[in-house]
């Protein structure tokens, strides 16, 4: 009877090890799939050339890329505007605390947009 219990313990331990190995395998596979997807997204131009242009998935990716480029340009313009305001405020010799308050309000405005 004692050996029967130890056999069950061994089977249980083995099943747990197999489950952990399977979970690790799934996690590793998910990681590699995520990396492949990321690489495909970063290399959209080559994929668009290789794929049928009429494909809806390619069109969606091209639209996402256009949107990301536009958003990047918008953020760069907002950053440039903030830098100009910062230079102006420093030139006007406004105390540092006032600069921080103005920056907080400007950043809140950018976040709301």
Short mmCIF file of N, CA and C in Angstrom, two decimals:
data_model
loop_
_atom_site.label_atom_id
_atom_site.label_comp_id
_atom_site.label_asym_id
_atom_site.label_seq_id
_atom_site.Cartn_x
_atom_site.Cartn_y
_atom_site.Cartn_z
N UNK A 1 0.81 -1.18 0.00
CA UNK A 1 0.00 0.00 0.00
C UNK A 1 0.87 1.27 0.00
N UNK A 2 1.98 1.17 0.73
CA UNK A 2 2.84 2.34 0.81
C UNK A 2 3.45 2.67 -0.54
N UNK A 3 3.79 1.64 -1.29
CA UNK A 3 4.37 1.89 -2.61
C UNK A 3 3.34 2.46 -3.57
N UNK A 4 2.05 2.09 -3.36
CA UNK A 4 0.99 2.63 -4.21
C UNK A 4 0.87 4.14 -4.04
N UNK A 5 0.98 4.60 -2.81
CA UNK A 5 0.93 6.04 -2.53
C UNK A 5 2.11 6.76 -3.13
N UNK A 6 3.29 6.17 -3.04
CA UNK A 6 4.47 6.82 -3.60
C UNK A 6 4.42 6.82 -5.13
N UNK A 7 3.80 5.77 -5.71
CA UNK A 7 3.62 5.76 -7.17
C UNK A 7 2.71 6.90 -7.60
N UNK A 8 1.65 7.11 -6.84
CA UNK A 8 0.73 8.20 -7.17
C UNK A 8 1.42 9.55 -6.99
N UNK A 9 2.24 9.66 -5.95
CA UNK A 9 2.99 10.90 -5.75
C UNK A 9 3.95 11.14 -6.92
N UNK A 10 4.60 10.08 -7.35
CA UNK A 10 5.52 10.20 -8.48
C UNK A 10 4.77 10.58 -9.75
N UNK A 11 3.61 9.96 -9.98
CA UNK A 11 2.81 10.30 -11.16
C UNK A 11 2.35 11.75 -11.09
N UNK A 12 1.94 12.18 -9.90
CA UNK A 12 1.48 13.56 -9.72
C UNK A 12 2.63 14.54 -10.00
N UNK A 13 3.81 14.22 -9.43
CA UNK A 13 4.97 15.09 -9.64
C UNK A 13 5.35 15.14 -11.12
N UNK A 14 5.31 13.98 -11.77
CA UNK A 14 5.63 13.93 -13.20
C UNK A 14 4.62 14.73 -14.02
N UNK A 15 3.34 14.61 -13.69
CA UNK A 15 2.33 15.36 -14.44
C UNK A 15 2.52 16.86 -14.24
N UNK A 16 2.89 17.27 -13.00
CA UNK A 16 3.14 18.70 -12.75
C UNK A 16 4.34 19.19 -13.57
N UNK A 17 5.39 18.39 -13.62
CA UNK A 17 6.56 18.77 -14.42
C UNK A 17 6.20 18.88 -15.89
N UNK A 18 5.41 17.94 -16.38
CA UNK A 18 4.99 17.99 -17.78
C UNK A 18 4.13 19.22 -18.05
N UNK A 19 3.25 19.55 -17.09
CA UNK A 19 2.41 20.75 -17.26
C UNK A 19 3.27 21.99 -17.31
N UNK A 20 4.26 22.07 -16.41
CA UNK A 20 5.15 23.23 -16.41
C UNK A 20 5.92 23.32 -17.72
N UNK A 21 6.40 22.17 -18.19
CA UNK A 21 7.11 22.17 -19.47
C UNK A 21 6.22 22.61 -20.61
N UNK A 22 4.98 22.13 -20.61
CA UNK A 22 4.03 22.52 -21.66
C UNK A 22 3.72 24.01 -21.58
N UNK A 23 3.53 24.53 -20.35
CA UNK A 23 3.25 25.96 -20.19
C UNK A 23 4.44 26.79 -20.65
N UNK A 24 5.65 26.34 -20.29
CA UNK A 24 6.85 27.07 -20.73
C UNK A 24 6.95 27.05 -22.25
N UNK A 25 6.62 25.91 -22.84
CA UNK A 25 6.66 25.80 -24.30
C UNK A 25 5.65 26.76 -24.94
N UNK A 26 4.44 26.81 -24.38
CA UNK A 26 3.42 27.73 -24.90
C UNK A 26 3.88 29.17 -24.75
N UNK A 27 4.45 29.51 -23.59
CA UNK A 27 4.90 30.88 -23.37
C UNK A 27 6.01 31.24 -24.35
N UNK A 28 6.95 30.32 -24.56
CA UNK A 28 8.05 30.56 -25.49
C UNK A 28 7.50 30.74 -26.90
N UNK A 29 6.55 29.88 -27.27
CA UNK A 29 5.95 29.97 -28.60
C UNK A 29 5.20 31.29 -28.77
N UNK A 30 4.47 31.69 -27.73
CA UNK A 30 3.74 32.95 -27.79
C UNK A 30 4.71 34.12 -27.92
N UNK A 31 5.83 34.05 -27.21
CA UNK A 31 6.83 35.11 -27.30
C UNK A 31 7.38 35.22 -28.72
N UNK A 32 7.74 34.07 -29.30
CA UNK A 32 8.29 34.10 -30.65
C UNK A 32 7.25 34.56 -31.66
N UNK A 33 6.01 34.16 -31.48
CA UNK A 33 4.96 34.63 -32.40
C UNK A 33 4.79 36.14 -32.29
N UNK A 34 4.86 36.65 -31.06
CA UNK A 34 4.74 38.10 -30.87
C UNK A 34 5.90 38.82 -31.55
N UNK A 35 7.11 38.28 -31.44
CA UNK A 35 8.27 38.89 -32.09
C UNK A 35 8.13 38.86 -33.61
N UNK A 36 7.61 37.76 -34.15
CA UNK A 36 7.42 37.66 -35.59
C UNK A 36 6.39 38.69 -36.05
N UNK A 37 5.30 38.81 -35.30
CA UNK A 37 4.27 39.79 -35.63
C UNK A 37 4.84 41.20 -35.58
N UNK A 38 5.64 41.48 -34.56
CA UNK A 38 6.26 42.80 -34.42
C UNK A 38 7.19 43.07 -35.59
N UNK A 39 7.98 42.09 -35.97
CA UNK A 39 8.90 42.26 -37.10
C UNK A 39 8.13 42.49 -38.39
N UNK A 40 7.03 41.77 -38.57
CA UNK A 40 6.23 41.97 -39.78
C UNK A 40 5.64 43.38 -39.80
N UNK A 41 5.19 43.86 -38.63
CA UNK A 41 4.60 45.19 -38.58
C UNK A 41 5.65 46.25 -38.88
N UNK A 42 6.88 46.07 -38.35
CA UNK A 42 7.94 47.04 -38.59
C UNK A 42 8.38 47.04 -40.05
N UNK A 43 8.22 45.93 -40.72
CA UNK A 43 8.69 45.80 -42.10
C UNK A 43 7.50 45.76 -43.05
N UNK A 44 6.55 46.65 -42.85
CA UNK A 44 5.30 46.63 -43.62
C UNK A 44 5.51 46.86 -45.11
N UNK A 45 6.45 47.71 -45.47
CA UNK A 45 6.62 48.04 -46.88
C UNK A 45 6.98 46.80 -47.69
N UNK A 46 7.89 45.99 -47.19
CA UNK A 46 8.26 44.78 -47.91
C UNK A 46 7.10 43.81 -47.96
N UNK A 47 6.35 43.72 -46.88
CA UNK A 47 5.21 42.80 -46.85
C UNK A 47 4.14 43.27 -47.83
N UNK A 48 3.94 44.58 -47.91
CA UNK A 48 2.93 45.09 -48.82
C UNK A 48 3.30 44.80 -50.27
N UNK A 49 4.59 44.83 -50.58
CA UNK A 49 5.03 44.53 -51.93
C UNK A 49 4.83 43.06 -52.24
N UNK A 50 5.10 42.20 -51.24
CA UNK A 50 5.01 40.76 -51.45
C UNK A 50 3.57 40.27 -51.47
N UNK A 51 2.66 41.02 -50.89
CA UNK A 51 1.29 40.57 -50.74
C UNK A 51 0.41 41.24 -51.79
N UNK A 52 -0.73 40.65 -52.04
CA UNK A 52 -1.69 41.22 -52.97
C UNK A 52 -2.15 42.58 -52.45
N UNK A 53 -2.02 43.62 -53.24
CA UNK A 53 -2.36 44.97 -52.81
C UNK A 53 -3.85 45.09 -52.48
N UNK A 54 -4.68 44.30 -53.11
CA UNK A 54 -6.11 44.36 -52.85
C UNK A 54 -6.52 43.72 -51.54
N UNK A 55 -5.58 43.10 -50.85
CA UNK A 55 -5.86 42.42 -49.60
C UNK A 55 -6.25 43.45 -48.54
N UNK A 56 -7.36 43.20 -47.87
CA UNK A 56 -7.87 44.14 -46.86
C UNK A 56 -6.89 44.28 -45.70
N UNK A 57 -6.21 43.20 -45.32
CA UNK A 57 -5.26 43.24 -44.22
C UNK A 57 -4.11 44.17 -44.53
N UNK A 58 -3.62 44.15 -45.76
CA UNK A 58 -2.52 45.03 -46.17
C UNK A 58 -2.98 46.47 -46.14
N UNK A 59 -4.19 46.72 -46.64
CA UNK A 59 -4.72 48.09 -46.63
C UNK A 59 -4.85 48.61 -45.20
N UNK A 60 -5.33 47.75 -44.29
CA UNK A 60 -5.45 48.16 -42.89
C UNK A 60 -4.08 48.51 -42.31
N UNK A 61 -3.08 47.69 -42.59
CA UNK A 61 -1.74 47.96 -42.07
C UNK A 61 -1.17 49.24 -42.65
N UNK A 62 -1.46 49.50 -43.93
CA UNK A 62 -0.98 50.74 -44.54
C UNK A 62 -1.66 51.95 -43.90
N UNK A 63 -2.94 51.82 -43.60
CA UNK A 63 -3.66 52.90 -42.93
C UNK A 63 -3.11 53.14 -41.53
N UNK A 64 -2.81 52.06 -40.82
CA UNK A 64 -2.24 52.19 -39.47
C UNK A 64 -0.89 52.89 -39.55
N UNK A 65 -0.09 52.52 -40.54
CA UNK A 65 1.22 53.15 -40.70
C UNK A 65 1.07 54.65 -40.98
N UNK A 66 0.15 55.01 -41.87
CA UNK A 66 -0.09 56.42 -42.18
C UNK A 66 -0.52 57.17 -40.92
N UNK A 67 -1.41 56.55 -40.15
CA UNK A 67 -1.90 57.18 -38.92
C UNK A 67 -0.76 57.37 -37.92
N UNK A 68 0.11 56.36 -37.79
CA UNK A 68 1.23 56.45 -36.85
C UNK A 68 2.21 57.55 -37.27
N UNK A 69 2.46 57.67 -38.57
CA UNK A 69 3.36 58.72 -39.06
C UNK A 69 2.75 60.09 -38.78
N UNK A 70 1.45 60.23 -39.05
CA UNK A 70 0.77 61.50 -38.82
C UNK A 70 0.80 61.86 -37.34
N UNK A 71 0.54 60.87 -36.48
CA UNK A 71 0.54 61.12 -35.04
C UNK A 71 1.94 61.50 -34.56
N UNK A 72 2.96 60.86 -35.12
CA UNK A 72 4.34 61.18 -34.76
C UNK A 72 4.67 62.62 -35.12
N UNK A 73 4.25 63.05 -36.31
CA UNK A 73 4.50 64.43 -36.73
C UNK A 73 3.76 65.41 -35.82
N UNK A 74 2.53 65.06 -35.46
CA UNK A 74 1.75 65.93 -34.57
C UNK A 74 2.43 66.06 -33.22
N UNK A 75 2.90 64.95 -32.67
CA UNK A 75 3.58 65.00 -31.38
C UNK A 75 4.87 65.80 -31.45
N UNK A 76 5.60 65.69 -32.56
CA UNK A 76 6.82 66.48 -32.72
C UNK A 76 6.50 67.96 -32.77
N UNK A 77 5.40 68.33 -33.45
CA UNK A 77 5.00 69.73 -33.51
C UNK A 77 4.63 70.24 -32.12
N UNK A 78 3.90 69.42 -31.35
CA UNK A 78 3.51 69.82 -30.00
C UNK A 78 4.73 69.98 -29.11
N UNK A 79 5.70 69.08 -29.27
CA UNK A 79 6.93 69.17 -28.48
C UNK A 79 7.67 70.46 -28.83
N UNK A 80 7.76 70.78 -30.12
CA UNK A 80 8.44 72.00 -30.55
C UNK A 80 7.74 73.23 -29.98
N UNK A 81 6.40 73.19 -29.97
CA UNK A 81 5.64 74.30 -29.41
C UNK A 81 5.94 74.47 -27.92
N UNK A 82 6.00 73.35 -27.19
CA UNK A 82 6.32 73.41 -25.76
C UNK A 82 7.72 73.96 -25.53
N UNK A 83 8.67 73.58 -26.37
CA UNK A 83 10.03 74.09 -26.22
C UNK A 83 10.08 75.60 -26.45
N UNK A 84 9.33 76.08 -27.44
CA UNK A 84 9.28 77.53 -27.69
C UNK A 84 8.68 78.26 -26.50
N UNK A 85 7.60 77.71 -25.95
CA UNK A 85 6.96 78.33 -24.79
C UNK A 85 7.92 78.33 -23.61
N UNK A 86 8.64 77.23 -23.43
CA UNK A 86 9.60 77.13 -22.34
C UNK A 86 10.69 78.19 -22.47
N UNK A 87 11.23 78.35 -23.68
CA UNK A 87 12.26 79.37 -23.91
C UNK A 87 11.71 80.77 -23.62
N UNK A 88 10.48 81.02 -24.07
CA UNK A 88 9.87 82.32 -23.84
C UNK A 88 9.70 82.58 -22.35
N UNK A 89 9.22 81.58 -21.61
CA UNK A 89 9.01 81.76 -20.17
C UNK A 89 10.33 81.99 -19.44
N UNK A 90 11.36 81.28 -19.83
CA UNK A 90 12.67 81.49 -19.20
C UNK A 90 13.19 82.89 -19.52
N UNK A 91 12.96 83.33 -20.73
CA UNK A 91 13.40 84.66 -21.14
C UNK A 91 12.70 85.74 -20.32
N UNK A 92 11.45 85.49 -19.99
CA UNK A 92 10.67 86.46 -19.23
C UNK A 92 11.02 86.43 -17.74
N UNK A 93 11.91 85.53 -17.33
CA UNK A 93 12.36 85.42 -15.94
C UNK A 93 11.24 85.11 -14.96
N UNK A 94 10.31 84.29 -15.38
CA UNK A 94 9.24 83.85 -14.48
C UNK A 94 9.85 82.81 -13.55
N UNK A 95 9.51 82.86 -12.27
CA UNK A 95 10.08 81.89 -11.32
C UNK A 95 9.81 80.45 -11.76
N UNK A 96 10.67 79.57 -11.32
CA UNK A 96 10.61 78.17 -11.71
C UNK A 96 9.27 77.54 -11.39
N UNK A 97 8.69 77.86 -10.27
CA UNK A 97 7.40 77.27 -9.90
C UNK A 97 6.32 77.65 -10.91
N UNK A 98 6.34 78.87 -11.39
CA UNK A 98 5.36 79.28 -12.39
C UNK A 98 5.55 78.50 -13.68
N UNK A 99 6.80 78.25 -14.04
CA UNK A 99 7.08 77.46 -15.25
C UNK A 99 6.50 76.07 -15.09
N UNK A 100 6.68 75.47 -13.92
CA UNK A 100 6.15 74.14 -13.67
C UNK A 100 4.63 74.12 -13.75
N UNK A 101 3.98 75.14 -13.19
CA UNK A 101 2.52 75.21 -13.22
C UNK A 101 2.04 75.32 -14.66
N UNK A 102 2.67 76.17 -15.44
CA UNK A 102 2.28 76.34 -16.84
C UNK A 102 2.50 75.03 -17.61
N UNK A 103 3.64 74.38 -17.37
CA UNK A 103 3.90 73.10 -18.04
C UNK A 103 2.85 72.06 -17.69
N UNK A 104 2.47 72.01 -16.42
CA UNK A 104 1.44 71.04 -16.01
C UNK A 104 0.14 71.28 -16.76
N UNK A 105 -0.25 72.54 -16.87
CA UNK A 105 -1.49 72.85 -17.59
C UNK A 105 -1.36 72.51 -19.08
N UNK A 106 -0.22 72.80 -19.66
CA UNK A 106 -0.01 72.48 -21.07
C UNK A 106 -0.02 70.97 -21.30
N UNK A 107 0.64 70.24 -20.42
CA UNK A 107 0.68 68.78 -20.56
C UNK A 107 -0.71 68.20 -20.39
N UNK A 108 -1.48 68.71 -19.44
CA UNK A 108 -2.86 68.24 -19.27
C UNK A 108 -3.66 68.49 -20.54
N UNK A 109 -3.43 69.64 -21.17
CA UNK A 109 -4.13 69.94 -22.41
C UNK A 109 -3.74 68.99 -23.53
N UNK A 110 -2.45 68.63 -23.59
CA UNK A 110 -2.00 67.68 -24.61
C UNK A 110 -2.57 66.30 -24.37
N UNK A 111 -2.66 65.91 -23.11
CA UNK A 111 -3.19 64.59 -22.79
C UNK A 111 -4.67 64.51 -23.16
N UNK A 112 -5.39 65.57 -22.93
CA UNK A 112 -6.83 65.57 -23.26
C UNK A 112 -7.06 65.46 -24.75
N UNK A 113 -6.14 65.98 -25.55
CA UNK A 113 -6.30 65.92 -27.00
C UNK A 113 -6.04 64.53 -27.44
#
